[in-house]
Amino acid sequence: MVPKFPSREKIEKFIAANKLQTPYLGVHLDVVESNYSALRRTFPAAEVFYAVKANPAPDVVRRLVSLGASFDVASPAEIKLVI
């Protein structure tokens, strides 16, 4: 099941309240979880590795850790982040 996205108004309110600089990336953590879970269901025998360099945002990594994901890391900082 794909999570419902926040409304455009809610997103615009968040952006205005946080005075975000551009460019920026918004990531819906429930979508990250849904996509990870779908991949695991589709390939149950596979061990799924998340490439931390693709998006090292602590909230993304934390959510994937909570789901039991494995990680592809390329630096001491990335190792520290996933631990």
mmCIF file with all atom_site columns, N, CA, C and O in Angstrom, residues 58-78:
data_model
loop_
_atom_site.group_PDB
_atom_site.id
_atom_site.type_symbol
_atom_site.label_atom_id
_atom_site.label_alt_id
_atom_site.label_comp_id
_atom_site.label_asym_id
_atom_site.label_entity_id
_atom_site.label_seq_id
_atom_site.pdbx_PDB_ins_code
_atom_site.Cartn_x
_atom_site.Cartn_y
_atom_site.Cartn_z
_atom_site.occupancy
_atom_site.B_iso_or_equiv
_atom_site.pdbx_formal_charge
_atom_site.auth_seq_id
_atom_site.auth_comp_id
_atom_site.auth_asym_id
_atom_site.auth_atom_id
_atom_site.pdbx_PDB_model_num
ATOM 1  N N  . PRO A 1 58 ? 19.896 11.356 7.928  1.00 0.00 ? 58 PRO A N  1
ATOM 2  C CA . PRO A 1 58 ? 19.754 10.506 9.117  1.00 0.00 ? 58 PRO A CA 1
ATOM 3  C C  . PRO A 1 58 ? 18.357 9.912  9.290  1.00 0.00 ? 58 PRO A C  1
ATOM 4  O O  . PRO A 1 58 ? 18.221 8.770  9.708  1.00 0.00 ? 58 PRO A O  1
ATOM 5  N N  . ASP A 1 59 ? 17.315 10.672 8.973  1.00 0.00 ? 59 ASP A N  1
ATOM 6  C CA . ASP A 1 59 ? 15.959 10.145 9.130  1.00 0.00 ? 59 ASP A CA 1
ATOM 7  C C  . ASP A 1 59 ? 15.689 8.976  8.178  1.00 0.00 ? 59 ASP A C  1
ATOM 8  O O  . ASP A 1 59 ? 15.018 8.013  8.548  1.00 0.00 ? 59 ASP A O  1
ATOM 9  N N  . VAL A 1 60 ? 16.207 9.059  6.961  1.00 0.00 ? 60 VAL A N  1
ATOM 10 C CA . VAL A 1 60 ? 16.052 7.965  5.989  1.00 0.00 ? 60 VAL A CA 1
ATOM 11 C C  . VAL A 1 60 ? 16.805 6.736  6.486  1.00 0.00 ? 60 VAL A C  1
ATOM 12 O O  . VAL A 1 60 ? 16.260 5.626  6.522  1.00 0.00 ? 60 VAL A O  1
ATOM 13 N N  . VAL A 1 61 ? 18.051 6.929  6.891  1.00 0.00 ? 61 VAL A N  1
ATOM 14 C CA . VAL A 1 61 ? 18.867 5.807  7.369  1.00 0.00 ? 61 VAL A CA 1
ATOM 15 C C  . VAL A 1 61 ? 18.229 5.196  8.617  1.00 0.00 ? 61 VAL A C  1
ATOM 16 O O  . VAL A 1 61 ? 18.118 3.970  8.728  1.00 0.00 ? 61 VAL A O  1
ATOM 17 N N  . ARG A 1 62 ? 17.771 6.022  9.540  1.00 0.00 ? 62 ARG A N  1
ATOM 18 C CA . ARG A 1 62 ? 17.141 5.530  10.761 1.00 0.00 ? 62 ARG A CA 1
ATOM 19 C C  . ARG A 1 62 ? 15.914 4.677  10.446 1.00 0.00 ? 62 ARG A C  1
ATOM 20 O O  . ARG A 1 62 ? 15.702 3.614  11.031 1.00 0.00 ? 62 ARG A O  1
ATOM 21 N N  . ARG A 1 63 ? 15.102 5.126  9.498  1.00 0.00 ? 63 ARG A N  1
ATOM 22 C CA . ARG A 1 63 ? 13.904 4.357  9.136  1.00 0.00 ? 63 ARG A CA 1
ATOM 23 C C  . ARG A 1 63 ? 14.295 3.007  8.547  1.00 0.00 ? 63 ARG A C  1
ATOM 24 O O  . ARG A 1 63 ? 13.715 1.982  8.877  1.00 0.00 ? 63 ARG A O  1
ATOM 25 N N  . LEU A 1 64 ? 15.308 3.002  7.684  1.00 0.00 ? 64 LEU A N  1
ATOM 26 C CA . LEU A 1 64 ? 15.742 1.748  7.076  1.00 0.00 ? 64 LEU A CA 1
ATOM 27 C C  . LEU A 1 64 ? 16.384 0.815  8.104  1.00 0.00 ? 64 LEU A C  1
ATOM 28 O O  . LEU A 1 64 ? 16.190 -0.399 8.051  1.00 0.00 ? 64 LEU A O  1
ATOM 29 N N  . VAL A 1 65 ? 17.125 1.368  9.049  1.00 0.00 ? 65 VAL A N  1
ATOM 30 C CA . VAL A 1 65 ? 17.687 0.551  10.132 1.00 0.00 ? 65 VAL A CA 1
ATOM 31 C C  . VAL A 1 65 ? 16.552 -0.135 10.892 1.00 0.00 ? 65 VAL A C  1
ATOM 32 O O  . VAL A 1 65 ? 16.610 -1.324 11.191 1.00 0.00 ? 65 VAL A O  1
ATOM 33 N N  . SER A 1 66 ? 15.499 0.611  11.173 1.00 0.00 ? 66 SER A N  1
ATOM 34 C CA . SER A 1 66 ? 14.373 0.052  11.930 1.00 0.00 ? 66 SER A CA 1
ATOM 35 C C  . SER A 1 66 ? 13.680 -1.078 11.176 1.00 0.00 ? 66 SER A C  1
ATOM 36 O O  . SER A 1 66 ? 13.025 -1.924 11.786 1.00 0.00 ? 66 SER A O  1
ATOM 37 N N  . LEU A 1 67 ? 13.838 -1.098 9.846  1.00 0.00 ? 67 LEU A N  1
ATOM 38 C CA . LEU A 1 67 ? 13.227 -2.145 9.023  1.00 0.00 ? 67 LEU A CA 1
ATOM 39 C C  . LEU A 1 67 ? 14.163 -3.328 8.800  1.00 0.00 ? 67 LEU A C  1
ATOM 40 O O  . LEU A 1 67 ? 13.786 -4.292 8.142  1.00 0.00 ? 67 LEU A O  1
ATOM 41 N N  . GLY A 1 68 ? 15.389 -3.232 9.317  1.00 0.00 ? 68 GLY A N  1
ATOM 42 C CA . GLY A 1 68 ? 16.340 -4.333 9.170  1.00 0.00 ? 68 GLY A CA 1
ATOM 43 C C  . GLY A 1 68 ? 17.130 -4.309 7.880  1.00 0.00 ? 68 GLY A C  1
ATOM 44 O O  . GLY A 1 68 ? 17.681 -5.337 7.473  1.00 0.00 ? 68 GLY A O  1
ATOM 45 N N  . ALA A 1 69 ? 17.206 -3.168 7.239  1.00 0.00 ? 69 ALA A N  1
ATOM 46 C CA . ALA A 1 69 ? 17.941 -3.056 5.971  1.00 0.00 ? 69 ALA A CA 1
ATOM 47 C C  . ALA A 1 69 ? 19.438 -3.243 6.193  1.00 0.00 ? 69 ALA A C  1
ATOM 48 O O  . ALA A 1 69 ? 19.952 -3.038 7.296  1.00 0.00 ? 69 ALA A O  1
ATOM 49 N N  . SER A 1 70 ? 20.116 -3.628 5.128  1.00 0.00 ? 70 SER A N  1
ATOM 50 C CA . SER A 1 70 ? 21.583 -3.651 5.102  1.00 0.00 ? 70 SER A CA 1
ATOM 51 C C  . SER A 1 70 ? 22.035 -2.423 4.318  1.00 0.00 ? 70 SER A C  1
ATOM 52 O O  . SER A 1 70 ? 21.250 -1.832 3.568  1.00 0.00 ? 70 SER A O  1
ATOM 53 N N  . PHE A 1 71 ? 23.298 -2.051 4.477  1.00 0.00 ? 71 PHE A N  1
ATOM 54 C CA . PHE A 1 71 ? 23.766 -0.803 3.891  1.00 0.00 ? 71 PHE A CA 1
ATOM 55 C C  . PHE A 1 71 ? 25.054 -0.982 3.115  1.00 0.00 ? 71 PHE A C  1
ATOM 56 O O  . PHE A 1 71 ? 25.938 -1.750 3.513  1.00 0.00 ? 71 PHE A O  1
ATOM 57 N N  . ASP A 1 72 ? 25.163 -0.219 2.012  1.00 0.00 ? 72 ASP A N  1
ATOM 58 C CA . ASP A 1 72 ? 26.379 -0.110 1.230  1.00 0.00 ? 72 ASP A CA 1
ATOM 59 C C  . ASP A 1 72 ? 26.998 1.227  1.622  1.00 0.00 ? 72 ASP A C  1
ATOM 60 O O  . ASP A 1 72 ? 26.385 2.279  1.405  1.00 0.00 ? 72 ASP A O  1
ATOM 61 N N  . VAL A 1 73 ? 28.167 1.180  2.250  1.00 0.00 ? 73 VAL A N  1
ATOM 62 C CA . VAL A 1 73 ? 28.815 2.400  2.731  1.00 0.00 ? 73 VAL A CA 1
ATOM 63 C C  . VAL A 1 73 ? 30.174 2.568  2.063  1.00 0.00 ? 73 VAL A C  1
ATOM 64 O O  . VAL A 1 73 ? 30.801 1.593  1.660  1.00 0.00 ? 73 VAL A O  1
ATOM 65 N N  . ALA A 1 74 ? 30.620 3.829  1.960  1.00 0.00 ? 74 ALA A N  1
ATOM 66 C CA . ALA A 1 74 ? 31.864 4.103  1.258  1.00 0.00 ? 74 ALA A CA 1
ATOM 67 C C  . ALA A 1 74 ? 32.827 4.986  2.041  1.00 0.00 ? 74 ALA A C  1
ATOM 68 O O  . ALA A 1 74 ? 33.830 5.415  1.518  1.00 0.00 ? 74 ALA A O  1
ATOM 69 N N  . SER A 1 75 ? 32.496 5.274  3.305  1.00 0.00 ? 75 SER A N  1
ATOM 70 C CA . SER A 1 75 ? 33.380 6.135  4.089  1.00 0.00 ? 75 SER A CA 1
ATOM 71 C C  . SER A 1 75 ? 33.162 5.866  5.573  1.00 0.00 ? 75 SER A C  1
ATOM 72 O O  . SER A 1 75 ? 32.124 5.329  5.981  1.00 0.00 ? 75 SER A O  1
ATOM 73 N N  . PRO A 1 76 ? 34.127 6.259  6.390  1.00 0.00 ? 76 PRO A N  1
ATOM 74 C CA . PRO A 1 76 ? 33.934 6.126  7.843  1.00 0.00 ? 76 PRO A CA 1
ATOM 75 C C  . PRO A 1 76 ? 32.695 6.876  8.351  1.00 0.00 ? 76 PRO A C  1
ATOM 76 O O  . PRO A 1 76 ? 32.015 6.403  9.251  1.00 0.00 ? 76 PRO A O  1
ATOM 77 N N  . ALA A 1 77 ? 32.423 8.026  7.765  1.00 0.00 ? 77 ALA A N  1
ATOM 78 C CA . ALA A 1 77 ? 31.243 8.792  8.184  1.00 0.00 ? 77 ALA A CA 1
ATOM 79 C C  . ALA A 1 77 ? 29.957 8.028  7.901  1.00 0.00 ? 77 ALA A C  1
ATOM 80 O O  . ALA A 1 77 ? 29.021 8.040  8.712  1.00 0.00 ? 77 ALA A O  1
ATOM 81 N N  . GLU A 1 78 ? 29.900 7.337  6.769  1.00 0.00 ? 78 GLU A N  1
ATOM 82 C CA . GLU A 1 78 ? 28.709 6.548  6.435  1.00 0.00 ? 78 GLU A CA 1
ATOM 83 C C  . GLU A 1 78 ? 28.585 5.349  7.370  1.00 0.00 ? 78 GLU A C  1
ATOM 84 O O  . GLU A 1 78 ? 27.480 4.982  7.780  1.00 0.00 ? 78 GLU A O  1
#
